[in-house]
Tab-separated table of C-alpha atoms and ligand atoms in Angstrom:
chain	number	residue	atom	x	y	z
A	144	MET	CA	4.573	-56.636	-6.616
A	145	LYS	CA	6.279	-53.685	-8.184
A	146	ILE	CA	10.056	-53.855	-8.164
A	147	SER	CA	12.322	-50.942	-8.774
A	148	PHE	CA	16.040	-51.199	-9.267
A	149	SER	CA	18.417	-48.462	-8.172
A	150	GLU	CA	20.741	-46.916	-10.737
A	151	LEU	CA	23.602	-48.869	-9.245
A	152	ASP	CA	21.659	-52.142	-9.538
A	153	LEU	CA	20.910	-51.428	-13.179
A	154	GLU	CA	24.525	-50.569	-13.872
A	155	GLN	CA	25.607	-53.899	-12.397
A	156	LEU	CA	22.935	-55.829	-14.297
A	157	THR	CA	24.065	-54.187	-17.525
A	158	GLN	CA	27.497	-55.721	-16.967
A	159	ILE	CA	25.772	-59.108	-17.003
A	160	SER	CA	23.691	-58.458	-20.110
A	161	GLN	CA	26.718	-57.138	-21.991
A	162	ARG	CA	28.709	-60.249	-21.213
A	163	VAL	CA	25.822	-62.458	-22.342
A	164	THR	CA	25.615	-60.536	-25.641
A	165	ASP	CA	29.399	-60.805	-26.061
A	166	GLU	CA	29.123	-64.554	-25.394
A	167	LYS	CA	31.721	-64.454	-22.618
A	168	SER	CA	32.580	-67.667	-20.786
A	169	GLY	CA	30.290	-69.102	-18.130
A	170	GLU	CA	33.042	-68.666	-15.527
A	171	GLU	CA	33.347	-64.959	-16.231
A	172	LEU	CA	29.592	-64.518	-15.857
A	173	ILE	CA	29.465	-66.544	-12.682
A	174	ASP	CA	32.268	-64.445	-11.277
A	175	ILE	CA	30.342	-61.213	-11.927
A	176	CYS	CA	27.074	-62.640	-10.607
A	177	GLN	CA	28.786	-63.641	-7.394
A	178	ARG	CA	30.569	-60.335	-6.972
A	179	ILE	CA	27.670	-57.969	-7.426
A	180	SER	CA	25.186	-57.139	-4.764
A	181	LEU	CA	21.822	-55.595	-5.490
A	182	SER	CA	19.399	-53.656	-3.332
A	183	VAL	CA	16.538	-56.070	-4.230
A	184	PRO	CA	15.380	-58.702	-1.712
A	185	ASN	CA	16.413	-61.683	-3.836
A	186	GLN	CA	20.203	-61.778	-3.721
A	187	GLU	CA	20.237	-64.672	-6.224
A	188	PHE	CA	18.679	-62.446	-8.863
A	189	PRO	CA	21.973	-61.842	-10.753
A	190	LEU	CA	22.182	-65.614	-11.360
A	191	ILE	CA	18.554	-65.761	-12.499
A	192	TYR	CA	18.933	-62.709	-14.703
A	193	ALA	CA	22.071	-64.122	-16.316
A	194	GLY	CA	20.496	-67.586	-16.670
A	195	VAL	CA	17.378	-66.261	-18.393
A	196	LEU	CA	19.355	-64.003	-20.746
A	197	LEU	CA	21.700	-66.882	-21.605
A	198	ALA	CA	18.760	-69.185	-22.290
A	199	ARG	CA	17.139	-66.514	-24.493
A	200	ASN	CA	20.455	-66.286	-26.356
A	201	ASN	CA	20.556	-70.053	-26.925
A	202	GLN	CA	23.605	-70.454	-24.661
A	203	LEU	CA	21.892	-73.297	-22.839
A	204	HIS	CA	25.008	-74.933	-21.457
A	205	ASN	CA	26.027	-71.732	-19.650
A	206	ALA	CA	22.435	-70.996	-18.613
A	207	ILE	CA	22.219	-74.368	-16.857
A	208	LYS	CA	25.615	-73.862	-15.216
A	209	VAL	CA	24.653	-70.442	-13.844
A	210	LEU	CA	21.145	-71.393	-12.722
A	211	ARG	CA	22.404	-74.497	-10.941
A	212	LEU	CA	24.270	-72.197	-8.543
A	213	CYS	CA	20.951	-70.979	-7.121
A	214	GLN	CA	20.669	-72.301	-3.574
A	215	LYS	CA	17.362	-70.798	-2.587
A	216	SER	CA	15.425	-69.904	-5.718
A	217	ALA	CA	13.111	-72.782	-6.658
A	218	PHE	CA	12.626	-71.008	-9.978
A	219	GLY	CA	16.371	-71.019	-10.697
A	220	LYS	CA	16.814	-74.635	-9.648
A	221	THR	CA	13.802	-76.018	-11.526
A	222	LEU	CA	14.556	-73.995	-14.661
A	223	ALA	CA	18.107	-75.432	-14.653
A	224	GLU	CA	16.663	-78.962	-14.532
A	225	TYR	CA	14.041	-78.178	-17.180
A	226	LEU	CA	16.697	-76.830	-19.568
A	227	SER	CA	18.996	-79.752	-18.929
A	228	GLU	CA	16.193	-82.288	-19.591
A	229	THR	CA	14.615	-80.630	-22.612
A	230	GLN	CA	17.691	-78.855	-24.027
A	231	ARG	CA	15.312	-76.100	-25.115
A	232	PHE	CA	14.202	-72.793	-23.665
A	233	SER	CA	10.771	-73.250	-25.044
A	234	LYS	CA	7.310	-74.332	-24.075
A	235	GLN	CA	7.048	-78.099	-24.475
A	236	VAL	CA	3.280	-78.397	-24.199
A	237	LYS	CA	0.290	-76.215	-24.747
A	238	VAL	CA	-0.938	-75.305	-21.263
A	239	PHE	CA	-4.387	-76.673	-20.293
A	240	THR	CA	-4.367	-79.514	-22.844
A	241	ASN	CA	-4.211	-81.857	-19.889
A	242	ALA	CA	-6.202	-81.479	-16.677
A	243	LYS	CA	-3.641	-83.202	-14.419
A	244	PRO	CA	-1.221	-80.333	-13.740
A	245	TYR	CA	-4.199	-78.192	-12.828
A	246	ASP	CA	-5.611	-80.842	-10.475
A	247	ALA	CA	-2.286	-80.713	-8.617
A	248	TRP	CA	-2.245	-76.910	-8.369
A	249	MET	CA	-5.774	-76.912	-6.956
A	250	GLN	CA	-4.461	-78.599	-3.832
A	251	THR	CA	-1.958	-75.876	-3.031
A	252	GLU	CA	-2.309	-73.232	-0.346
A	253	ILE	CA	-2.460	-70.350	-2.831
A	254	TYR	CA	-5.239	-71.996	-4.812
A	255	GLN	CA	-7.180	-72.785	-1.629
A	256	SER	CA	-7.132	-69.075	-0.709
A	257	ILE	CA	-8.424	-68.195	-4.177
A	258	ARG	CA	-11.132	-70.858	-4.012
A	259	ALA	CA	-12.343	-69.564	-0.642
A	260	ALA	CA	-12.460	-66.000	-1.977
A	261	VAL	CA	-14.450	-67.006	-5.079
A	262	LEU	CA	-17.007	-68.904	-2.997
A	263	ASP	CA	-17.255	-66.007	-0.587
A	264	MET	CA	-17.954	-63.594	-3.430
A	265	VAL	CA	-20.538	-65.951	-4.958
A	266	LYS	CA	-22.284	-66.300	-1.605
A	267	ARG	CA	-22.413	-62.542	-0.978
A	268	PHE	CA	-23.509	-61.840	-4.548
A	269	SER	CA	-26.248	-64.468	-4.573
A	270	ILE	CA	-27.721	-63.344	-1.246
A	271	GLN	CA	-28.051	-59.811	-2.597
A	272	ASN	CA	-29.117	-60.804	-6.125
A	273	PRO	CA	-31.703	-63.605	-6.206
A	274	PRO	CA	-32.131	-65.517	-9.483
A	275	HIS	CA	-35.090	-64.731	-11.745
A	276	SER	CA	-36.392	-68.204	-10.985
A	277	VAL	CA	-35.214	-71.151	-8.903
A	278	ASP	CA	-36.333	-73.538	-11.642
A	279	LYS	CA	-33.205	-73.573	-13.772
A	280	PRO	CA	-31.315	-70.296	-13.698
A	281	THR	CA	-28.542	-69.802	-16.234
A	282	ILE	CA	-24.991	-68.891	-15.380
A	283	ILE	CA	-21.913	-68.605	-17.590
A	284	ASP	CA	-18.521	-69.871	-16.456
A	285	ILE	CA	-15.601	-68.640	-18.528
A	286	GLY	CA	-12.623	-71.001	-18.494
A	287	PRO	CA	-14.069	-73.574	-16.070
A	288	GLY	CA	-10.904	-75.695	-16.325
A	289	ASN	CA	-11.563	-79.105	-14.786
A	290	GLY	CA	-14.975	-77.933	-13.494
A	291	VAL	CA	-14.153	-78.475	-9.828
A	292	LEU	CA	-14.680	-74.827	-8.938
A	293	THR	CA	-17.806	-74.654	-11.131
A	294	VAL	CA	-19.344	-77.466	-9.087
A	295	GLU	CA	-18.432	-75.747	-5.832
A	296	ILE	CA	-19.993	-72.505	-7.049
A	297	VAL	CA	-23.241	-74.297	-7.881
A	298	LYS	CA	-23.216	-76.030	-4.497
A	299	GLN	CA	-22.694	-72.644	-2.856
A	300	LEU	CA	-25.737	-71.275	-4.730
A	301	GLN	CA	-27.752	-74.279	-3.591
A	302	GLN	CA	-27.017	-73.388	0.004
A	303	VAL	CA	-28.685	-70.025	-0.530
A	304	TYR	CA	-31.644	-71.003	-2.769
A	305	PRO	CA	-33.710	-74.174	-3.213
A	306	LEU	CA	-32.669	-74.493	-6.854
A	307	ARG	CA	-34.502	-77.141	-8.860
A	308	GLY	CA	-31.872	-77.252	-11.593
A	309	ILE	CA	-29.136	-75.209	-13.187
A	310	HIS	CA	-28.171	-74.285	-16.737
A	311	LEU	CA	-24.414	-73.877	-17.148
A	312	ILE	CA	-22.915	-72.236	-20.193
A	313	LEU	CA	-19.248	-73.182	-20.266
A	314	ILE	CA	-16.774	-71.328	-22.490
A	315	GLU	CA	-13.545	-73.285	-22.627
A	316	PRO	CA	-10.879	-73.477	-25.349
A	317	SER	CA	-9.376	-76.750	-24.168
A	318	GLU	CA	-11.252	-79.800	-25.387
A	319	GLU	CA	-9.817	-82.036	-22.690
A	320	MET	CA	-10.606	-79.574	-19.891
A	321	MET	CA	-14.146	-79.178	-21.205
A	322	ALA	CA	-14.731	-82.955	-21.316
A	323	VAL	CA	-13.481	-83.299	-17.724
A	324	ALA	CA	-15.573	-80.302	-16.598
A	325	ILE	CA	-18.784	-81.600	-18.192
A	326	GLN	CA	-18.351	-85.042	-16.680
A	327	HIS	CA	-17.561	-83.599	-13.260
A	328	CYS	CA	-20.589	-81.254	-13.326
A	329	HIS	CA	-22.949	-84.089	-14.305
A	330	GLU	CA	-21.515	-86.433	-11.667
A	331	SER	CA	-21.205	-84.016	-8.769
A	332	ILE	CA	-24.069	-81.525	-8.901
A	333	PRO	CA	-26.970	-83.055	-6.995
A	334	MET	CA	-29.790	-81.704	-9.190
A	335	PRO	CA	-30.687	-81.615	-12.901
A	336	VAL	CA	-27.924	-79.904	-14.868
A	337	GLN	CA	-28.180	-78.612	-18.413
A	338	ILE	CA	-24.839	-77.781	-19.991
A	339	THR	CA	-24.317	-75.623	-23.054
A	340	PRO	CA	-20.639	-76.044	-23.940
A	341	LEU	CA	-18.784	-73.603	-26.151
A	342	CYS	CA	-15.648	-75.576	-26.729
A	343	ASN	CA	-12.471	-75.071	-28.734
A	344	CYS	CA	-12.889	-71.374	-28.503
A	345	THR	CA	-11.500	-68.578	-26.434
A	346	LEU	CA	-13.695	-65.758	-25.171
A	347	GLN	CA	-12.120	-63.336	-27.631
A	348	ALA	CA	-12.745	-65.735	-30.544
A	349	LEU	CA	-16.519	-66.044	-30.042
A	350	THR	CA	-18.178	-65.259	-33.362
A	351	ILE	CA	-21.020	-62.746	-33.648
A	352	LYS	CA	-23.313	-65.711	-34.278
A	353	GLU	CA	-22.156	-67.404	-31.069
A	354	GLN	CA	-22.575	-64.157	-29.150
A	355	GLN	CA	-26.123	-63.812	-30.510
A	356	ALA	CA	-26.866	-67.408	-29.535
A	357	LEU	CA	-25.725	-66.558	-26.000
A	358	GLN	CA	-28.103	-63.570	-25.895
A	359	GLU	CA	-30.962	-65.998	-26.449
A	360	HIS	CA	-30.221	-67.643	-23.105
A	361	GLN	CA	-31.062	-64.481	-21.163
A	362	PRO	CA	-31.764	-63.830	-18.396
A	363	ILE	CA	-28.279	-64.884	-17.295
A	364	TRP	CA	-28.013	-64.657	-13.508
A	365	PHE	CA	-24.286	-63.897	-13.516
A	366	ILE	CA	-21.048	-64.632	-15.283
A	367	ASN	CA	-18.128	-66.120	-13.390
A	368	ALA	CA	-14.592	-65.675	-14.694
A	369	SER	CA	-12.131	-67.131	-12.261
A	370	LEU	CA	-8.483	-66.937	-13.369
A	371	SER	CA	-9.445	-66.937	-17.042
A	372	LEU	CA	-9.743	-63.332	-18.226
A	373	HIS	CA	-5.982	-62.700	-17.906
A	374	HIS	CA	-5.683	-65.037	-20.896
A	375	VAL	CA	-7.472	-62.492	-23.073
A	376	PRO	CA	-4.909	-60.168	-24.708
A	377	THR	CA	-4.865	-56.787	-22.970
A	378	GLU	CA	-6.002	-54.784	-26.001
A	379	LEU	CA	-9.117	-56.987	-26.329
A	380	LYS	CA	-10.152	-56.940	-22.677
A	381	ARG	CA	-12.402	-53.886	-22.842
A	382	LEU	CA	-14.280	-55.154	-25.902
A	383	ASN	CA	-14.774	-58.561	-24.309
A	384	LEU	CA	-15.977	-57.111	-20.995
A	385	LYS	CA	-18.419	-54.951	-22.969
A	386	MET	CA	-19.754	-58.054	-24.688
A	387	LEU	CA	-20.136	-59.788	-21.295
A	388	ASN	CA	-21.951	-56.706	-20.024
A	389	SER	CA	-24.513	-57.142	-22.792
A	390	LEU	CA	-25.155	-60.734	-21.664
A	391	SER	CA	-25.606	-60.336	-17.917
A	392	THR	CA	-25.839	-57.508	-15.404
A	393	SER	CA	-23.319	-59.179	-13.095
A	394	LEU	CA	-19.763	-60.311	-13.645
A	395	LEU	CA	-17.603	-61.931	-10.965
A	396	ILE	CA	-13.887	-61.810	-11.707
A	397	THR	CA	-10.997	-63.363	-9.793
A	398	GLU	CA	-7.517	-62.489	-10.990
A	399	ILE	CA	-3.848	-62.111	-10.159
A	400	ASP	CA	-3.052	-58.535	-9.161
A	401	ASP	CA	0.016	-57.790	-11.218
A	402	ASN	CA	0.858	-55.989	-14.362
A	403	LEU	CA	3.220	-57.417	-16.918
A	404	GLY	CA	2.063	-55.212	-19.786
A	405	GLU	CA	4.050	-52.183	-18.672
A	406	LEU	CA	7.307	-54.100	-18.382
A	407	GLU	CA	9.695	-54.113	-21.296
A	408	ASP	CA	10.732	-57.372	-22.937
A	409	ALA	CA	13.893	-58.850	-21.334
A	410	SER	CA	14.078	-55.972	-18.828
A	411	PRO	CA	15.354	-56.701	-15.304
A	412	GLU	CA	11.912	-55.694	-13.980
A	413	LEU	CA	10.083	-58.238	-16.164
A	414	ILE	CA	12.557	-61.022	-15.417
A	415	TYR	CA	12.426	-60.220	-11.685
A	416	THR	CA	8.617	-60.108	-11.523
A	417	MET	CA	8.060	-63.259	-13.555
A	418	SER	CA	10.777	-65.269	-11.809
A	419	ASP	CA	9.666	-64.103	-8.357
A	420	ILE	CA	5.994	-64.993	-8.896
A	421	THR	CA	6.849	-68.293	-10.585
A	422	ASP	CA	9.159	-69.054	-7.662
A	423	ARG	CA	6.283	-68.564	-5.202
A	424	PHE	CA	3.979	-70.807	-7.255
A	425	ILE	CA	6.656	-73.499	-7.459
A	426	GLN	CA	7.477	-73.300	-3.710
A	427	ASP	CA	3.794	-73.688	-2.947
A	428	VAL	CA	3.494	-76.786	-5.170
A	429	LEU	CA	6.646	-78.295	-3.642
A	430	ASN	CA	5.272	-77.726	-0.129
A	431	THR	CA	1.952	-79.452	-0.867
A	432	THR	CA	2.206	-82.843	0.778
A	433	SER	CA	-0.965	-84.308	-0.795
A	434	VAL	CA	0.524	-84.126	-4.318
A	435	SER	CA	2.842	-86.911	-5.532
A	436	VAL	CA	6.374	-86.058	-6.683
A	437	PRO	CA	5.655	-86.854	-10.389
A	438	ASP	CA	2.474	-84.747	-10.294
A	439	LYS	CA	4.397	-81.867	-8.709
A	440	LYS	CA	6.927	-82.065	-11.500
A	441	SER	CA	4.307	-82.146	-14.230
A	442	CYS	CA	2.477	-79.193	-12.630
A	443	ILE	CA	5.697	-77.153	-12.393
A	444	ASP	CA	7.066	-78.045	-15.845
A	445	SER	CA	3.977	-77.972	-17.978
A	446	PHE	CA	2.163	-75.196	-16.187
A	447	PHE	CA	4.289	-72.654	-14.316
A	448	LEU	CA	7.627	-72.949	-16.121
A	449	ALA	CA	5.918	-73.306	-19.509
A	450	ASP	CA	3.968	-70.089	-18.949
A	451	ALA	CA	6.957	-68.243	-17.506
A	452	ILE	CA	9.049	-69.192	-20.548
A	453	THR	CA	6.512	-67.748	-23.005
A	454	VAL	CA	6.721	-64.459	-21.113
A	455	LEU	CA	10.491	-64.486	-20.555
A	456	LYS	CA	11.170	-65.430	-24.154
A	457	ASN	CA	8.332	-63.246	-25.399
A	458	ILE	CA	6.798	-65.938	-27.589
A	459	GLN	CA	3.785	-63.890	-28.613
A	460	GLU	CA	1.918	-66.652	-30.430
A	461	LEU	CA	2.086	-68.983	-27.415
A	462	ARG	CA	1.803	-66.376	-24.680
A	463	VAL	CA	-1.300	-66.803	-22.545
A	464	GLU	CA	-0.439	-64.548	-19.617
A	465	HIS	CA	-1.712	-60.981	-19.966
A	466	TRP	CA	-1.958	-59.917	-16.320
A	467	MET	CA	-3.212	-56.547	-15.162
A	468	SER	CA	-3.349	-54.902	-11.764
A	469	ASN	CA	-6.607	-54.614	-9.802
A	470	SER	CA	-6.863	-50.903	-10.568
A	471	GLN	CA	-6.327	-51.510	-14.282
A	472	TRP	CA	-9.101	-54.114	-14.283
A	473	ILE	CA	-11.391	-51.621	-12.587
A	474	ASP	CA	-10.576	-48.941	-15.184
A	475	VAL	CA	-11.234	-51.330	-18.071
A	476	ALA	CA	-14.458	-52.585	-16.458
A	477	LYS	CA	-15.717	-49.011	-16.070
A	478	LEU	CA	-14.964	-48.302	-19.718
A	479	ALA	CA	-16.973	-51.417	-20.573
A	480	GLY	CA	-20.000	-50.036	-18.731
A	481	PHE	CA	-19.638	-51.790	-15.364
A	482	GLN	CA	-19.549	-50.355	-11.879
A	483	VAL	CA	-17.671	-51.891	-8.999
A	484	VAL	CA	-19.790	-53.451	-6.258
A	485	LYS	CA	-16.880	-54.770	-4.244
A	486	THR	CA	-13.271	-55.719	-4.702
A	487	THR	CA	-11.383	-57.742	-2.128
A	488	PRO	CA	-7.691	-58.600	-1.963
A	489	ILE	CA	-6.975	-62.293	-1.519
A	490	VAL	CA	-4.420	-63.025	1.160
A	491	SER	CA	-1.724	-65.344	-0.166
A	492	SER	CA	1.980	-65.209	-1.008
A	493	ILE	CA	0.979	-63.887	-4.445
A	494	PRO	CA	-1.510	-61.016	-4.689
A	495	PHE	CA	-4.880	-61.962	-6.194
A	496	PHE	CA	-8.230	-60.209	-5.861
A	497	SER	CA	-11.925	-60.826	-6.378
A	498	LEU	CA	-14.054	-58.219	-8.114
A	499	GLU	CA	-17.832	-58.046	-8.272
A	500	LEU	CA	-19.113	-55.877	-11.114
A	501	LYS	CA	-22.588	-54.862	-12.110
A	502	SER	CA	-23.855	-53.043	-15.185
A	503	GLN	CA	-24.073	-49.301	-14.812
A	504	PRO	CA	-27.627	-48.001	-14.917
A	505	ALA	CA	-28.633	-47.004	-18.481
A	506	SER	CA	-28.571	-43.259	-17.659
A	507	ASP	CA	-24.922	-43.462	-16.501
A	508	GLU	CA	-23.944	-45.498	-19.537
A	509	LEU	CA	-24.438	-42.474	-21.769
A	510	ASN	CA	-21.412	-40.962	-20.076
A	511	VAL	CA	-19.212	-43.940	-20.803
A	512	SER	CA	-17.023	-43.427	-23.823
A	513	LEU	CA	-16.542	-46.662	-25.735
B	692	SAM	C1	-6.248	-71.004	-14.653
B	692	SAM	S1	-7.550	-71.957	-15.338
B	692	SAM	C2	-8.936	-71.517	-14.320
B	692	SAM	C3	-9.883	-72.672	-14.078
B	692	SAM	C4	-11.018	-72.371	-13.100
B	692	SAM	N1	-11.840	-71.281	-13.548
B	692	SAM	C5	-10.463	-72.059	-11.737
B	692	SAM	O1	-10.515	-70.899	-11.307
B	692	SAM	O2	-9.939	-72.963	-11.105
B	692	SAM	C6	-7.870	-71.039	-16.783
B	692	SAM	C7	-8.891	-71.679	-17.694
B	692	SAM	O3	-9.230	-70.714	-18.706
B	692	SAM	C8	-9.167	-71.350	-19.981
B	692	SAM	N2	-8.798	-70.307	-20.963
B	692	SAM	C9	-7.566	-70.024	-21.448
B	692	SAM	N3	-7.634	-68.995	-22.293
B	692	SAM	C10	-8.931	-68.612	-22.358
B	692	SAM	C11	-9.619	-67.598	-23.075
B	692	SAM	N4	-8.960	-66.762	-23.861
B	692	SAM	N5	-10.975	-67.522	-22.949
B	692	SAM	C12	-11.617	-68.366	-22.098
B	692	SAM	N6	-11.012	-69.336	-21.390
B	692	SAM	C13	-9.685	-69.453	-21.507
B	692	SAM	C14	-8.116	-72.429	-19.833
B	692	SAM	O4	-8.243	-73.434	-20.813
B	692	SAM	C15	-8.380	-72.909	-18.426
B	692	SAM	O5	-9.349	-73.900	-18.384
């Protein structure tokens, strides 16, 4: 979702940022926001832009005042409430320390489209790539979250092969998520399940010793990484994909198709992209009738707004969103020695994609510069 502002738009937005820097009154800012008109689809963007810049500048009172004027933007309205309740433009919780907000998001329309795409990719992959043995093949799931999707993946595999067991290696930094995932896998997979958990650690923090221990589990049928690799900082992605390539010949990735890395901190483009995508996530949660009002709020506050704030405020040490576009993922995967089997866009109000990768044959690998 690339946005480009015309010169006139940027000139008008500069009037807003200058007034925020000069700490002008809320009324003056509101007046400008209401007078200017941009060529972008979201006509409330001046209010959002001003609100975010004010919040970054610790002018919370004015930020709330400006954002409360949003009539349509769920992002603007919920951020105003969040700031008024917490009196801080800061992440209140570490995302993924609690499984509940994620349980709520899994019921939304966007997540259901992603889930269907992951299962589709797993089905297609498994039909074309049988396991070495149906006795207890090993798969790795990176960032299994609450384990619900992991269970569905295993059930999908069971529909294709008469598996007599499964060995799951789960790599998950959140202790609580891991505990929920392990329990769910044991309770819901109708066959013997062996679980090797690598907890409290991110993919990029795996030690050499842990990586060597993983090698000992080969052959590894495939590695699934659904909505987890964007948490790996961009500069480490190639190295981590290369490590995954040494563990298994197949890697199934599902990711958001957007690039934040190219956008400058506090730029109109970054604020537009992040607020627009967060708005779509929030709208989707609000429209999900099977989720209770308190669960919707906890999902929005501790998941979507919390993540958006780390990006909008550029809190590097807390930032967990390092999105890349589909084509950037493909470039990085090729540099890590993979070739693309298939990539498929996922139809939803936010662009996601699935990507099936397999190791390049050894002869081609010589040509890969690493
Ligand atoms: C958005 S959830 C995805 C859960 C599940 N795979 C799914 O698709 O529904 C991301 C998961 O990745 C985990 N995670 C976060 N950073 C990670 C990292 N650097 N390496 C591995 N997992 C990570 C989170 O704790 C969380 O469980």
